Amino acid sequence: MRMLRYFPLALGNINVNKTRSLLTMLGIIIGVAAVLTTLGIASGAASSITSEIEAQGTNLLEVSPTGGGQGGTLTMADARILGDRDDFPQFAGVAPTYSGNATLVRGANDAGGQVRGVTADFPSVSTVEIADGRFLNAVEETNSARVVVLGHDLAGDLFGSENPIGQEVRIAGDLFTVVGVLEASGGSAFFSDDTTAYVPLGVAQTRLFAAPRYRGELTVSSISIKVADGYALEQAEQDVEVALRLLHGLGLDDDNDFSIFNQASLLDLAGSVSTTLSALLGGIGAISLIVGGIGIMNIMLVTVTERTNEIGLRRALGAHDRDILVQFLAEALVLCIIGGLLGIGLSYGVAALLTALPGFSIAVTIDAASVVMALGVASAAAIIFGLYPAIRATRLDPVEALRYE
């Protein structure tokens, strides 16, 4: 490899002009660090979202009114019929919910959050875990008791270090007794149990948010369905669609007035978003590499002018155009490789700093493939942006070069 023979010479020239070399490499250092850090953030965000979705279970269906708002055509009757195990043995659990936003008040403390009306079966179709106390029970659900289970952050905002169990909070003017506090969930890209309060479904529908009725039945915000083991998720989704279309009296040409989401489709969506985000952020970071490459080209052009005598002497001693070309390309390549390695080190430092920041929930992940890709792009930048200065060097006339002062 002819170019390898010039690497020691290139390193020597870099060592002679340390400050200039460092400034020349700065664009590549920043560019590589920017590319790797942005890709790491995208990868970490995708992993976080994927783990959150998988934690909910991949056998869950979520049915909501078309448009996702309140007052649609999804009702308690739909939930009761879908929850009949004799007719639908493929559904291990069915839990309707009705949600709204409210401010919870306890003494001088208040905190805003989502209040979800749920049934006692809700834990069977979700991942909520009790840290203290208990969840709502069937008797409280039937009697529409004014009891509440607080998310971890809500409990902290309202009670601080005090034990909330048995104490009261005010929601929309009504007093509710705290019967449980949830484990911290760490938040989610879509929803957080930490800032949610759970009350009996009937209380949310009739006292807190005045749920509208449809065909004489109270409406719901959503119906969560857990598919039983041994049943295919896709088939279960079709069963829900067929049942709801019949219940809602929809004709063959009518669109669904509800939407069904499953965790598998959310995983596919998360993967698609991750790919798009990685491409976008990587492209933005690559702009820094292009700027760095242009900087190297400019400095190499100056270097060619400064070393005109050296080039003339080498040509006079028998060096061919190819030798001069390879020499300057080798210097550009060494600059970019060193800059790339420094950029990789910088990206790991930035990743560690971001991950350690309070409130930054994404673990920035820099994988080996991204590192190899970044080095490859840096090397390609060296060849592309170092080629023109190298060609300029080969075109110098030896006689004129030797006369150059």
Tab-separated table of N, CA and C in Angstrom, residues 119-195:
chain	number	residue	atom	x	y	z
A	119	THR	N	-62.472	0.514	36.355
A	119	THR	CA	-63.118	-0.554	37.111
A	119	THR	C	-62.087	-1.261	37.973
A	120	ALA	N	-62.568	-2.123	38.844
A	120	ALA	CA	-61.654	-2.874	39.712
A	120	ALA	C	-60.787	-3.834	38.917
A	121	ASP	N	-61.214	-4.157	37.678
A	121	ASP	CA	-60.451	-5.083	36.834
A	121	ASP	C	-59.300	-4.400	36.102
A	122	PHE	N	-59.185	-3.094	36.244
A	122	PHE	CA	-58.189	-2.363	35.460
A	122	PHE	C	-56.766	-2.901	35.623
A	123	PRO	N	-56.306	-3.249	36.835
A	123	PRO	CA	-54.930	-3.761	36.959
A	123	PRO	C	-54.650	-4.997	36.111
A	124	SER	N	-55.689	-5.783	35.786
A	124	SER	CA	-55.474	-7.004	35.005
A	124	SER	C	-55.162	-6.713	33.547
A	125	VAL	N	-55.468	-5.502	33.070
A	125	VAL	CA	-55.189	-5.157	31.677
A	125	VAL	C	-54.164	-4.028	31.589
A	126	SER	N	-53.443	-3.785	32.669
A	126	SER	CA	-52.445	-2.713	32.683
A	126	SER	C	-51.229	-3.167	33.484
A	127	THR	N	-50.273	-2.268	33.607
A	127	THR	CA	-49.045	-2.590	34.344
A	127	THR	C	-48.937	-1.794	35.640
A	128	VAL	N	-50.041	-1.219	36.109
A	128	VAL	CA	-49.975	-0.448	37.354
A	128	VAL	C	-49.621	-1.373	38.518
A	129	GLU	N	-48.735	-0.890	39.387
A	129	GLU	CA	-48.334	-1.649	40.570
A	129	GLU	C	-48.484	-0.762	41.802
A	130	ILE	N	-48.999	-1.351	42.858
A	130	ILE	CA	-49.240	-0.605	44.089
A	130	ILE	C	-47.976	-0.562	44.943
A	131	ALA	N	-47.591	0.649	45.354
A	131	ALA	CA	-46.450	0.805	46.260
A	131	ALA	C	-46.910	0.804	47.710
A	132	ASP	N	-48.079	1.370	47.956
A	132	ASP	CA	-48.595	1.458	49.323
A	132	ASP	C	-50.117	1.425	49.261
A	133	GLY	N	-50.743	0.727	50.197
A	133	GLY	CA	-52.194	0.639	50.201
A	133	GLY	C	-52.679	-0.413	49.219
A	134	ARG	N	-53.735	-0.097	48.484
A	134	ARG	CA	-54.343	-1.058	47.560
A	134	ARG	C	-54.985	-0.319	46.396
A	135	PHE	N	-55.481	-1.101	45.410
A	135	PHE	CA	-56.212	-0.506	44.294
A	135	PHE	C	-57.703	-0.486	44.639
A	136	LEU	N	-58.487	0.116	43.788
A	136	LEU	CA	-59.928	0.180	43.981
A	136	LEU	C	-60.520	-1.225	43.959
A	137	ASN	N	-61.559	-1.463	44.756
A	137	ASN	CA	-62.177	-2.792	44.745
A	137	ASN	C	-63.578	-2.741	44.133
A	138	ALA	N	-64.175	-3.928	43.959
A	138	ALA	CA	-65.465	-4.040	43.271
A	138	ALA	C	-66.589	-3.349	44.035
A	139	VAL	N	-66.549	-3.395	45.352
A	139	VAL	CA	-67.593	-2.744	46.153
A	139	VAL	C	-67.552	-1.234	45.942
A	140	GLU	N	-66.356	-0.666	45.948
A	140	GLU	CA	-66.206	0.779	45.730
A	140	GLU	C	-66.646	1.154	44.320
A	141	GLU	N	-66.376	0.269	43.372
A	141	GLU	CA	-66.812	0.517	42.000
A	141	GLU	C	-68.337	0.523	41.920
A	142	THR	N	-68.961	-0.481	42.517
A	142	THR	CA	-70.427	-0.593	42.472
A	142	THR	C	-71.104	0.581	43.164
A	143	ASN	N	-70.561	0.992	44.302
A	143	ASN	CA	-71.171	2.063	45.101
A	143	ASN	C	-70.720	3.463	44.689
A	144	SER	N	-69.861	3.531	43.663
A	144	SER	CA	-69.304	4.832	43.245
A	144	SER	C	-68.731	5.586	44.437
A	145	ALA	N	-67.933	4.872	45.226
A	145	ALA	CA	-67.328	5.468	46.423
A	145	ALA	C	-66.313	6.539	46.034
A	146	ARG	N	-66.166	7.536	46.894
A	146	ARG	CA	-65.208	8.614	46.616
A	146	ARG	C	-63.848	8.240	47.204
A	147	VAL	N	-63.207	7.339	46.501
A	147	VAL	CA	-61.864	6.893	46.875
A	147	VAL	C	-60.952	7.109	45.675
A	148	VAL	N	-59.659	7.217	45.936
A	148	VAL	CA	-58.719	7.522	44.866
A	148	VAL	C	-57.397	6.804	45.104
A	149	VAL	N	-56.776	6.384	43.997
A	149	VAL	CA	-55.414	5.854	44.010
A	149	VAL	C	-54.543	6.875	43.289
A	150	LEU	N	-53.477	7.324	43.934
A	150	LEU	CA	-52.633	8.389	43.393
A	150	LEU	C	-51.394	7.840	42.710
A	151	GLY	N	-51.022	8.474	41.599
A	151	GLY	CA	-49.739	8.191	40.986
A	151	GLY	C	-48.610	8.658	41.887
A	152	HIS	N	-47.423	8.114	41.662
A	152	HIS	CA	-46.281	8.382	42.541
A	152	HIS	C	-45.992	9.877	42.674
A	153	ASP	N	-45.921	10.583	41.542
A	153	ASP	CA	-45.578	12.008	41.587
A	153	ASP	C	-46.700	12.842	42.206
A	154	LEU	N	-47.935	12.489	41.910
A	154	LEU	CA	-49.059	13.216	42.508
A	154	LEU	C	-49.031	13.117	44.028
A	155	ALA	N	-48.779	11.902	44.524
A	155	ALA	CA	-48.719	11.706	45.975
A	155	ALA	C	-47.619	12.561	46.588
A	156	GLY	N	-46.457	12.618	45.919
A	156	GLY	CA	-45.358	13.430	46.428
A	156	GLY	C	-45.672	14.909	46.417
A	157	ASP	N	-46.318	15.382	45.338
A	157	ASP	CA	-46.654	16.803	45.242
A	157	ASP	C	-47.668	17.221	46.304
A	158	LEU	N	-48.596	16.328	46.612
A	158	LEU	CA	-49.672	16.687	47.540
A	158	LEU	C	-49.323	16.436	49.002
A	159	PHE	N	-48.554	15.358	49.260
A	159	PHE	CA	-48.317	14.960	50.650
A	159	PHE	C	-46.855	15.022	51.071
A	160	GLY	N	-45.951	15.244	50.123
A	160	GLY	CA	-44.538	15.283	50.484
A	160	GLY	C	-44.100	13.958	51.066
A	161	SER	N	-43.495	14.001	52.239
A	161	SER	CA	-43.000	12.780	52.884
A	161	SER	C	-44.053	12.107	53.763
A	162	GLU	N	-45.236	12.704	53.876
A	162	GLU	CA	-46.298	12.110	54.700
A	162	GLU	C	-46.880	10.869	54.025
A	163	ASN	N	-47.453	9.994	54.827
A	163	ASN	CA	-48.151	8.826	54.294
A	163	ASN	C	-49.559	9.255	53.868
A	164	PRO	N	-49.911	9.125	52.572
A	164	PRO	CA	-51.213	9.615	52.108
A	164	PRO	C	-52.382	8.686	52.452
A	165	ILE	N	-52.080	7.414	52.744
A	165	ILE	CA	-53.152	6.437	52.911
A	165	ILE	C	-54.106	6.870	54.028
A	166	GLY	N	-55.395	6.890	53.698
A	166	GLY	CA	-56.413	7.273	54.666
A	166	GLY	C	-56.678	8.763	54.731
A	167	GLN	N	-55.855	9.564	54.092
A	167	GLN	CA	-56.062	11.009	54.098
A	167	GLN	C	-56.920	11.419	52.902
A	168	GLU	N	-57.335	12.673	52.885
A	168	GLU	CA	-58.278	13.127	51.872
A	168	GLU	C	-57.657	14.155	50.928
A	169	VAL	N	-58.118	14.112	49.683
A	169	VAL	CA	-57.775	15.137	48.695
A	169	VAL	C	-59.081	15.617	48.068
A	170	ARG	N	-59.049	16.821	47.548
A	170	ARG	CA	-60.255	17.381	46.932
A	170	ARG	C	-60.079	17.382	45.413
A	171	ILE	N	-61.078	16.817	44.714
A	171	ILE	CA	-61.084	16.802	43.253
A	171	ILE	C	-62.409	17.392	42.793
A	172	ALA	N	-62.331	18.486	42.043
A	172	ALA	CA	-63.534	19.157	41.530
A	172	ALA	C	-64.532	19.450	42.650
A	173	GLY	N	-64.020	19.817	43.812
A	173	GLY	CA	-64.875	20.196	44.928
A	173	GLY	C	-65.300	19.062	45.831
A	174	ASP	N	-65.080	17.808	45.426
A	174	ASP	CA	-65.465	16.652	46.238
A	174	ASP	C	-64.256	16.093	46.975
A	175	LEU	N	-64.483	15.611	48.182
A	175	LEU	CA	-63.417	14.987	48.961
A	175	LEU	C	-63.315	13.501	48.626
A	176	PHE	N	-62.074	13.047	48.403
A	176	PHE	CA	-61.805	11.644	48.103
A	176	PHE	C	-60.793	11.110	49.112
A	177	THR	N	-61.013	9.897	49.569
A	177	THR	CA	-60.079	9.252	50.492
A	177	THR	C	-59.034	8.474	49.699
A	178	VAL	N	-57.772	8.690	50.033
A	178	VAL	CA	-56.678	7.993	49.349
A	178	VAL	C	-56.581	6.568	49.897
A	179	VAL	N	-56.703	5.577	48.998
A	179	VAL	CA	-56.605	4.175	49.423
A	179	VAL	C	-55.334	3.507	48.909
A	180	GLY	N	-54.633	4.155	47.975
A	180	GLY	CA	-53.427	3.539	47.441
A	180	GLY	C	-52.537	4.535	46.727
A	181	VAL	N	-51.258	4.179	46.623
A	181	VAL	CA	-50.266	4.964	45.879
A	181	VAL	C	-49.526	4.009	44.954
A	182	LEU	N	-49.344	4.415	43.695
A	182	LEU	CA	-48.695	3.561	42.712
A	182	LEU	C	-47.180	3.633	42.807
A	183	GLU	N	-46.544	2.560	42.351
A	183	GLU	CA	-45.096	2.569	42.167
A	183	GLU	C	-44.747	3.584	41.080
A	184	ALA	N	-43.552	4.160	41.170
A	184	ALA	CA	-43.095	5.083	40.127
A	184	ALA	C	-42.945	4.321	38.824
A	185	SER	N	-43.497	4.885	37.756
A	185	SER	CA	-43.418	4.217	36.456
A	185	SER	C	-42.306	4.772	35.591
A	186	GLY	N	-41.748	5.924	35.982
A	186	GLY	CA	-40.676	6.511	35.183
A	186	GLY	C	-41.169	7.311	34.004
A	187	GLY	N	-42.473	7.447	33.849
A	187	GLY	CA	-42.998	8.239	32.745
A	187	GLY	C	-43.028	7.452	31.459
A	188	SER	N	-43.568	8.064	30.430
A	188	SER	CA	-43.721	7.431	29.130
A	188	SER	C	-43.728	8.495	28.066
A	189	ALA	N	-43.403	8.077	26.829
A	189	ALA	CA	-43.464	9.027	25.729
A	189	ALA	C	-44.908	9.428	25.422
A	190	PHE	N	-45.881	8.609	25.858
A	190	PHE	CA	-47.272	8.874	25.534
A	190	PHE	C	-48.115	9.213	26.761
A	191	PHE	N	-47.799	8.644	27.901
A	191	PHE	CA	-48.674	8.752	29.070
A	191	PHE	C	-47.871	8.361	30.299
A	192	SER	N	-48.186	8.982	31.439
A	192	SER	CA	-47.476	8.653	32.666
A	192	SER	C	-48.461	8.361	33.788
A	193	ASP	N	-48.324	7.179	34.391
A	193	ASP	CA	-49.125	6.847	35.568
A	193	ASP	C	-48.720	7.692	36.771
A	194	ASP	N	-47.507	8.240	36.746
A	194	ASP	CA	-47.003	8.986	37.901
A	194	ASP	C	-47.829	10.233	38.198
A	195	THR	N	-48.442	10.811	37.169
A	195	THR	CA	-49.232	12.032	37.359
A	195	THR	C	-50.721	11.766	37.144
